[in-house]
Coordinates of C-alpha atoms in Angstrom, one line a residue:
M1 CA 86.1 90.6 157.3
K2 CA 86.8 88.5 159.9
F3 CA 90.2 87.7 161.4
I4 CA 91.4 84.8 163.9
F5 CA 93.2 85.5 166.6
Q6 CA 95.9 82.9 168.3
F7 CA 98.1 84.6 171.1
I8 CA 101.8 82.9 171.8
I9 CA 102.8 85.4 175.5
I10 CA 106.5 86.3 176.0
S11 CA 107.5 87.6 179.3
F12 CA 107.7 90.5 180.3
S13 CA 108.0 92.5 183.3
S14 CA 104.8 94.8 184.2
L15 CA 103.5 95.2 180.1
I16 CA 103.0 91.6 178.7
F17 CA 103.4 91.6 174.7
V18 CA 100.8 88.9 173.1
L19 CA 102.6 88.3 169.7
S20 CA 100.3 88.8 166.7
N21 CA 98.9 86.2 164.7
T22 CA 96.4 89.0 163.1
F23 CA 97.3 88.1 160.0
K24 CA 97.5 85.2 160.6
E25 CA 95.4 83.2 157.7
C26 CA 96.1 86.3 155.5
Q27 CA 100.0 84.4 155.7
K28 CA 98.9 81.0 155.1
P29 CA 100.8 79.5 152.2
K30 CA 97.7 78.2 150.0
N31 CA 97.0 76.6 146.4
Q32 CA 97.6 78.5 143.7
G33 CA 94.4 81.2 142.9
N34 CA 93.6 81.2 146.9
Q35 CA 95.9 82.8 148.6
L36 CA 94.7 86.3 149.4
E37 CA 92.1 83.9 151.4
G38 CA 91.8 85.0 154.8
C39 CA 92.6 89.0 153.8
P40 CA 91.3 91.7 154.2
N41 CA 89.5 93.1 151.2
G42 CA 91.4 94.9 148.8
T43 CA 94.4 93.2 149.7
L44 CA 96.9 93.6 147.1
Y45 CA 98.9 90.7 145.8
V46 CA 102.8 90.8 145.0
S47 CA 104.7 87.6 143.6
Q48 CA 106.8 86.6 141.7
N49 CA 105.4 83.0 140.1
D50 CA 101.8 83.4 140.7
P51 CA 99.6 84.5 138.1
Q52 CA 96.9 85.2 141.2
A53 CA 99.4 88.0 141.9
E54 CA 98.7 91.5 140.4
F55 CA 102.5 93.1 140.7
G56 CA 106.2 91.1 140.9
T57 CA 107.3 94.0 143.0
I58 CA 106.7 95.4 146.7
Q59 CA 107.7 98.9 145.0
S60 CA 104.9 98.6 142.6
A61 CA 102.2 97.6 144.6
V62 CA 103.5 100.2 146.9
E63 CA 103.1 102.8 144.5
S64 CA 100.3 102.2 143.1
L65 CA 98.0 102.7 146.3
I66 CA 96.1 106.2 146.5
D67 CA 97.8 108.1 148.4
D68 CA 95.1 109.0 151.0
H69 CA 94.7 108.6 155.0
S70 CA 92.7 105.1 154.0
N71 CA 93.9 102.0 155.3
Q72 CA 95.7 100.1 153.1
Y73 CA 97.1 96.1 152.5
I74 CA 99.9 94.5 150.5
L75 CA 100.9 90.4 150.9
V76 CA 103.8 89.6 149.9
G77 CA 104.5 86.7 148.6
S78 CA 107.6 84.0 148.7
G79 CA 110.8 84.5 147.6
S80 CA 114.1 86.4 147.0
Y81 CA 112.9 90.2 145.7
H82 CA 115.9 92.5 144.9
E83 CA 114.9 96.0 144.9
V84 CA 114.8 99.4 146.6
V85 CA 111.4 99.4 148.6
N86 CA 110.4 104.2 149.4
V87 CA 107.0 104.2 151.3
T88 CA 105.8 108.2 151.2
R89 CA 102.0 107.7 151.8
K90 CA 100.2 108.8 155.2
G91 CA 97.4 106.6 155.4
P92 CA 98.2 103.7 157.5
L93 CA 100.1 100.9 155.1
T94 CA 100.8 97.1 156.4
I95 CA 103.0 94.6 154.3
M96 CA 102.8 91.2 155.2
G97 CA 104.6 88.1 154.3
V98 CA 103.1 84.7 153.2
T99 CA 104.3 82.1 156.2
S100 CA 103.0 79.3 157.9
S101 CA 104.9 80.5 161.1
P102 CA 104.4 84.2 162.2
S103 CA 105.5 83.6 165.3
D104 CA 109.1 82.5 164.4
Y105 CA 111.3 84.9 162.3
T106 CA 113.5 81.6 161.0
A107 CA 110.7 80.5 159.3
N108 CA 109.7 83.8 156.9
T109 CA 109.9 82.8 153.1
V110 CA 109.9 86.6 151.6
H111 CA 113.6 88.0 151.5
L112 CA 113.7 92.0 150.5
F113 CA 117.9 92.8 149.7
N114 CA 119.7 95.2 147.9
S115 CA 123.2 95.9 147.1
S116 CA 124.2 99.4 147.3
Y117 CA 126.7 101.1 150.1
I118 CA 128.4 104.6 150.7
N119 CA 132.0 104.6 150.2
Q120 CA 132.9 107.4 153.3
T121 CA 136.2 107.8 151.3
T122 CA 135.1 109.5 148.3
Q123 CA 131.9 110.5 149.1
N124 CA 130.7 114.2 148.3
A125 CA 128.5 116.2 149.9
F126 CA 125.6 115.0 147.3
Q127 CA 125.6 111.8 149.4
D128 CA 123.7 111.1 152.5
N129 CA 123.6 107.5 153.9
A130 CA 120.0 107.6 153.3
D131 CA 121.5 106.8 149.2
A132 CA 122.3 103.7 149.9
V133 CA 119.0 101.5 152.1
V134 CA 116.7 98.6 151.3
L135 CA 113.2 100.0 153.0
T136 CA 112.4 103.8 153.2
I137 CA 109.9 104.6 155.8
S138 CA 110.2 108.6 155.1
P139 CA 107.6 111.3 153.5
S140 CA 110.6 112.5 151.4
R141 CA 114.4 112.0 150.6
N142 CA 115.1 115.5 152.8
A143 CA 113.3 113.8 155.2
S144 CA 115.8 110.8 155.6
L145 CA 119.2 112.9 155.1
V146 CA 121.0 111.7 157.9
G147 CA 123.8 114.8 157.7
S148 CA 127.3 114.8 159.4
G149 CA 127.3 116.1 162.9
P150 CA 126.0 116.6 166.0
T151 CA 123.1 118.0 165.1
G152 CA 122.6 116.0 161.3
A153 CA 120.5 117.0 158.9
P154 CA 118.0 120.4 159.0
L155 CA 114.5 119.6 159.9
Q156 CA 111.8 119.4 158.1
P157 CA 108.4 121.0 158.3
L158 CA 106.4 117.2 157.1
F159 CA 105.7 113.9 158.4
G160 CA 104.7 110.6 156.7
N161 CA 102.8 107.3 157.0
I162 CA 101.5 107.6 160.9
D163 CA 100.7 103.9 160.7
F164 CA 103.0 101.5 159.1
R165 CA 103.4 98.0 159.8
L166 CA 105.5 95.1 158.8
Y167 CA 105.0 91.8 159.2
N168 CA 107.5 88.4 158.8
I169 CA 110.1 90.2 156.1
D170 CA 113.6 89.6 155.7
I171 CA 115.2 92.7 154.7
A172 CA 119.2 92.6 154.3
N173 CA 121.3 95.3 152.2
R174 CA 124.4 92.9 150.2
A175 CA 126.5 95.6 150.1
T176 CA 128.8 94.5 146.8
V177 CA 132.1 95.5 146.2
N178 CA 133.2 95.2 142.6
G179 CA 130.3 92.8 141.4
F180 CA 130.9 90.7 144.5
E181 CA 129.3 91.1 147.7
Y182 CA 131.2 91.7 150.4
T183 CA 131.2 89.1 153.5
S184 CA 134.6 90.6 155.8
G185 CA 133.6 93.1 157.0
D186 CA 132.4 96.8 157.1
T187 CA 131.9 98.7 153.7
G188 CA 130.3 101.8 155.0
P189 CA 126.8 103.4 155.6
S190 CA 124.6 100.7 154.1
A191 CA 121.7 100.6 155.5
A192 CA 118.5 97.7 155.4
L193 CA 115.7 100.2 156.9
F194 CA 115.5 103.8 157.6
V195 CA 112.2 105.1 159.4
S196 CA 111.9 108.9 159.5
Y197 CA 108.9 111.4 160.4
A198 CA 106.5 108.4 160.5
N199 CA 105.0 105.9 162.6
A200 CA 106.6 102.4 162.5
S201 CA 106.2 98.6 164.1
F202 CA 107.9 95.6 162.4
Y203 CA 106.5 92.3 163.5
Q204 CA 108.9 89.1 163.4
C205 CA 111.2 90.4 161.0
T206 CA 115.2 91.1 160.1
F207 CA 117.6 93.0 159.4
A208 CA 120.8 92.6 158.5
S209 CA 124.0 94.8 157.1
Y210 CA 127.5 95.1 158.7
Q211 CA 127.6 99.2 159.3
D212 CA 124.1 100.8 160.3
T213 CA 122.3 98.2 159.3
L214 CA 118.8 99.9 160.6
Y215 CA 118.4 103.9 161.3
V216 CA 115.4 105.3 163.3
G217 CA 115.5 109.6 162.7
R218 CA 113.7 112.8 163.3
N219 CA 110.4 112.3 164.3
A220 CA 110.4 108.6 164.0
S221 CA 108.8 106.5 166.4
S222 CA 109.7 102.6 166.2
I223 CA 108.2 99.3 168.1
F224 CA 110.3 95.9 166.7
V225 CA 108.7 92.9 168.4
G226 CA 110.9 89.5 167.9
G227 CA 113.0 89.4 165.1
E228 CA 116.4 90.0 165.3
V229 CA 118.9 93.0 164.3
V230 CA 122.3 92.0 162.5
G231 CA 125.5 94.1 162.0
S232 CA 128.8 94.7 163.2
T233 CA 129.6 98.6 163.7
D234 CA 127.1 100.9 165.3
F235 CA 124.2 98.7 163.0
I236 CA 121.8 100.6 164.7
Y237 CA 121.7 104.2 165.0
G238 CA 119.0 107.2 165.2
F239 CA 117.8 110.1 166.6
G240 CA 114.2 109.5 166.3
T241 CA 112.7 107.1 169.5
A242 CA 112.9 102.9 168.9
Y243 CA 111.8 100.0 171.2
F244 CA 112.8 96.7 170.8
E245 CA 111.3 93.8 172.8
N246 CA 112.4 90.3 172.7
T247 CA 114.4 90.7 169.6
T248 CA 117.8 89.1 169.3
L249 CA 120.9 91.2 168.0
S250 CA 123.6 89.7 166.0
S251 CA 127.2 90.7 165.9
R252 CA 128.7 89.7 163.3
N253 CA 132.1 92.1 164.0
T254 CA 132.5 95.1 167.0
G255 CA 133.8 97.8 165.3
G256 CA 132.2 101.3 167.6
G257 CA 129.2 100.5 169.4
L258 CA 126.1 98.4 169.0
V259 CA 124.4 101.5 169.1
A260 CA 125.2 104.6 168.0
W261 CA 122.0 107.1 169.5
K262 CA 122.2 110.6 169.8
G263 CA 118.9 113.1 171.1
S264 CA 118.2 116.5 170.2
E265 CA 115.8 118.6 173.0
E266 CA 115.7 121.8 170.9
F267 CA 113.1 118.9 168.3
Y268 CA 112.3 116.0 170.8
G269 CA 111.7 117.9 174.0
P270 CA 113.3 116.0 177.2
D271 CA 113.1 112.3 177.5
T272 CA 110.9 111.3 174.1
F273 CA 114.2 110.5 172.2
G274 CA 116.6 107.1 172.7
A275 CA 117.1 103.3 172.0
Y276 CA 115.1 100.9 174.3
F277 CA 115.7 97.2 174.6
N278 CA 113.6 94.8 176.6
N279 CA 113.8 91.4 176.9
S280 CA 116.4 90.7 174.3
R281 CA 119.1 88.7 173.4
V282 CA 122.6 90.5 173.1
V283 CA 125.3 87.4 170.4
K284 CA 128.0 86.7 168.2
A285 CA 125.6 86.7 164.8
A286 CA 125.4 82.8 163.7
D287 CA 126.8 84.1 160.0
A288 CA 130.3 85.4 161.7
N289 CA 133.7 85.0 160.6
T290 CA 134.2 82.1 162.2
T291 CA 137.8 82.9 162.8
L292 CA 136.8 85.7 164.9
N293 CA 137.1 85.7 168.8
L294 CA 134.6 88.3 169.4
T295 CA 134.7 87.6 173.6
G296 CA 134.3 90.6 175.3
T297 CA 135.3 93.0 172.7
R298 CA 130.6 93.8 171.8
A299 CA 130.6 97.6 173.1
L300 CA 127.0 98.2 174.0
G301 CA 126.7 101.3 172.7
R302 CA 128.6 104.8 172.2
P303 CA 126.7 108.4 172.4
W304 CA 126.4 109.9 168.7
N305 CA 125.6 112.8 171.1
N306 CA 126.5 114.1 174.4
Q307 CA 122.3 113.9 174.8
S308 CA 122.8 110.1 173.8
R309 CA 119.7 107.9 175.4
V310 CA 120.3 104.2 175.1
V311 CA 118.4 101.6 178.0
F312 CA 118.9 97.7 178.6
M313 CA 116.8 96.2 180.2
N314 CA 116.5 92.2 181.5
T315 CA 118.6 91.7 178.3
Y316 CA 121.1 88.5 177.9
M317 CA 123.9 88.9 177.4
S318 CA 126.5 86.9 175.5
D319 CA 130.6 86.6 176.8
I320 CA 130.8 89.0 173.7
V321 CA 129.7 92.0 175.7
L322 CA 132.4 94.3 176.4
P323 CA 133.5 94.0 180.7
Q324 CA 132.9 98.3 180.7
G325 CA 129.8 97.6 178.9
F326 CA 129.6 101.3 177.2
I327 CA 132.3 102.9 175.7
E328 CA 133.1 106.6 174.5
W329 CA 132.6 108.6 171.4
S330 CA 136.2 107.9 170.6
P331 CA 139.6 108.9 173.4
S332 CA 140.2 112.3 171.9
D333 CA 135.8 113.1 172.0
P334 CA 134.5 111.3 174.7
R335 CA 130.5 113.2 174.2
V336 CA 129.7 111.9 177.5
F337 CA 128.3 114.4 180.0
P338 CA 126.7 113.6 183.5
N339 CA 123.0 113.7 183.6
V340 CA 122.6 114.5 179.9
T341 CA 124.2 111.2 178.9
H342 CA 122.2 108.3 179.9
F343 CA 123.5 105.0 179.5
I344 CA 121.5 102.0 181.6
E345 CA 121.1 98.7 182.3
S346 CA 118.1 96.5 184.2
G347 CA 117.7 93.5 185.3
S348 CA 120.6 92.0 182.4
Y349 CA 122.2 88.6 183.4
G350 CA 124.5 85.9 180.9
P351 CA 128.2 85.7 181.1
G352 CA 128.1 89.1 179.4
W353 CA 126.4 90.7 182.7
N354 CA 129.7 91.4 184.8
P355 CA 128.3 94.4 187.2
S356 CA 132.1 94.1 189.0
A357 CA 133.9 95.8 185.5
R358 CA 131.2 98.0 184.3
N359 CA 131.7 101.5 183.8
Y360 CA 130.2 103.9 185.8
S361 CA 131.7 107.1 184.7
V362 CA 129.3 106.8 181.4
E363 CA 126.3 104.4 182.1
S364 CA 124.4 103.5 185.3
V365 CA 122.6 100.3 186.7
I366 CA 118.9 101.0 187.7
S367 CA 117.0 98.2 189.5
P368 CA 113.2 96.4 187.8
E369 CA 111.3 99.4 189.7
E370 CA 112.6 101.5 188.2
A371 CA 113.4 100.8 184.5
Q372 CA 109.9 100.2 184.3
S373 CA 108.2 103.5 185.5
K374 CA 110.5 105.3 183.0
Y375 CA 111.3 103.1 180.4
S376 CA 107.8 100.6 179.9
V377 CA 106.4 101.4 176.1
S378 CA 103.7 104.3 178.2
A379 CA 106.5 105.8 179.3
V380 CA 108.6 106.2 176.7
F381 CA 106.2 107.0 174.2
G382 CA 103.4 108.8 176.2
E383 CA 100.8 106.5 176.2
F384 CA 100.4 103.1 174.6
P385 CA 101.1 103.5 170.6
N386 CA 97.5 103.5 168.2
W387 CA 99.7 102.7 165.7
V388 CA 100.9 98.9 167.1
D389 CA 98.8 95.7 166.9
S390 CA 95.6 96.3 168.7
V391 CA 96.2 93.0 169.8
Y392 CA 99.0 93.8 171.9
V393 CA 98.4 94.4 175.4
Y394 CA 98.5 96.2 178.7
N395 CA 99.3 93.3 181.9

């Protein structure tokens, strides 16, 4: 199958991400009966209203795939899909949303959502954050479990998908209370995305909830290019490795931290976990309650355990950012250890960048040269990952 590549270069320091239109011809809306033109051979088609489609739900298409190591592709037609999707297969899988503008996440036409959350007041020992997720990339429920405390759920001797890719799909957990979507604040953990024991990359996708929106867990490696993450309390969290490039980070409210991360040298070894943000934006969400004044309230992150690592590089800080930047976990349990906890900024700018007010007992500021040396994609992952879209190139 021959693909047509068209590139839009996004500014970067020493690494250039070239926004891929790898599947532009496949994703382009077409006349009924022709939607699979330009797609890889064998692509499955999901649609709620196109008689050409073999499947009406994304999960039914995923479940139909042979569980081997072959490359598989799914194209999803425009529409809103109210379902839960679990990907457990090990072989490479690419899921694409139909769109006429693959470079612009605001033009996405495929919306995946569900409505669930964990009530932490009544939560029992058998419930876990993994039980309230819209899209999960993980080999099993046990592998998805978050667990509790600084160390989390027990380690699992398995690995799931080696190369999962998602293009131009919006994912939201619209938690409901008494039958109505709860839009006033946090309900409890209610994730849009979980990635555990897997490699996954996401291109111009959005993830929305309130508390704990996006989780990259044990032995998980993920890259997010473009798109948006929306939430309020600890809405990006985990203890794998997550890299965000040119991503909008939108706060509906400002409980906890934007990021809550933990590390474990027992499992990963040193310097192989963390949450990294480059050329991104920290802003108030467009759908935040208009009566909320979030100025100076958005903490960039807090340590889920004392080995937490969060790095912001070349990122726009709007006026919602807390002047001191990062915070402790809590006054009674700070979880900040010198040379163990790593909260870092480099090249921050905008009204929320206040170097004289930053708390340097919690975070540090480094030069762009040091950031590039230590926290480029290749430095973080050991090499440029082979599970990232191949048209992403070095400068």
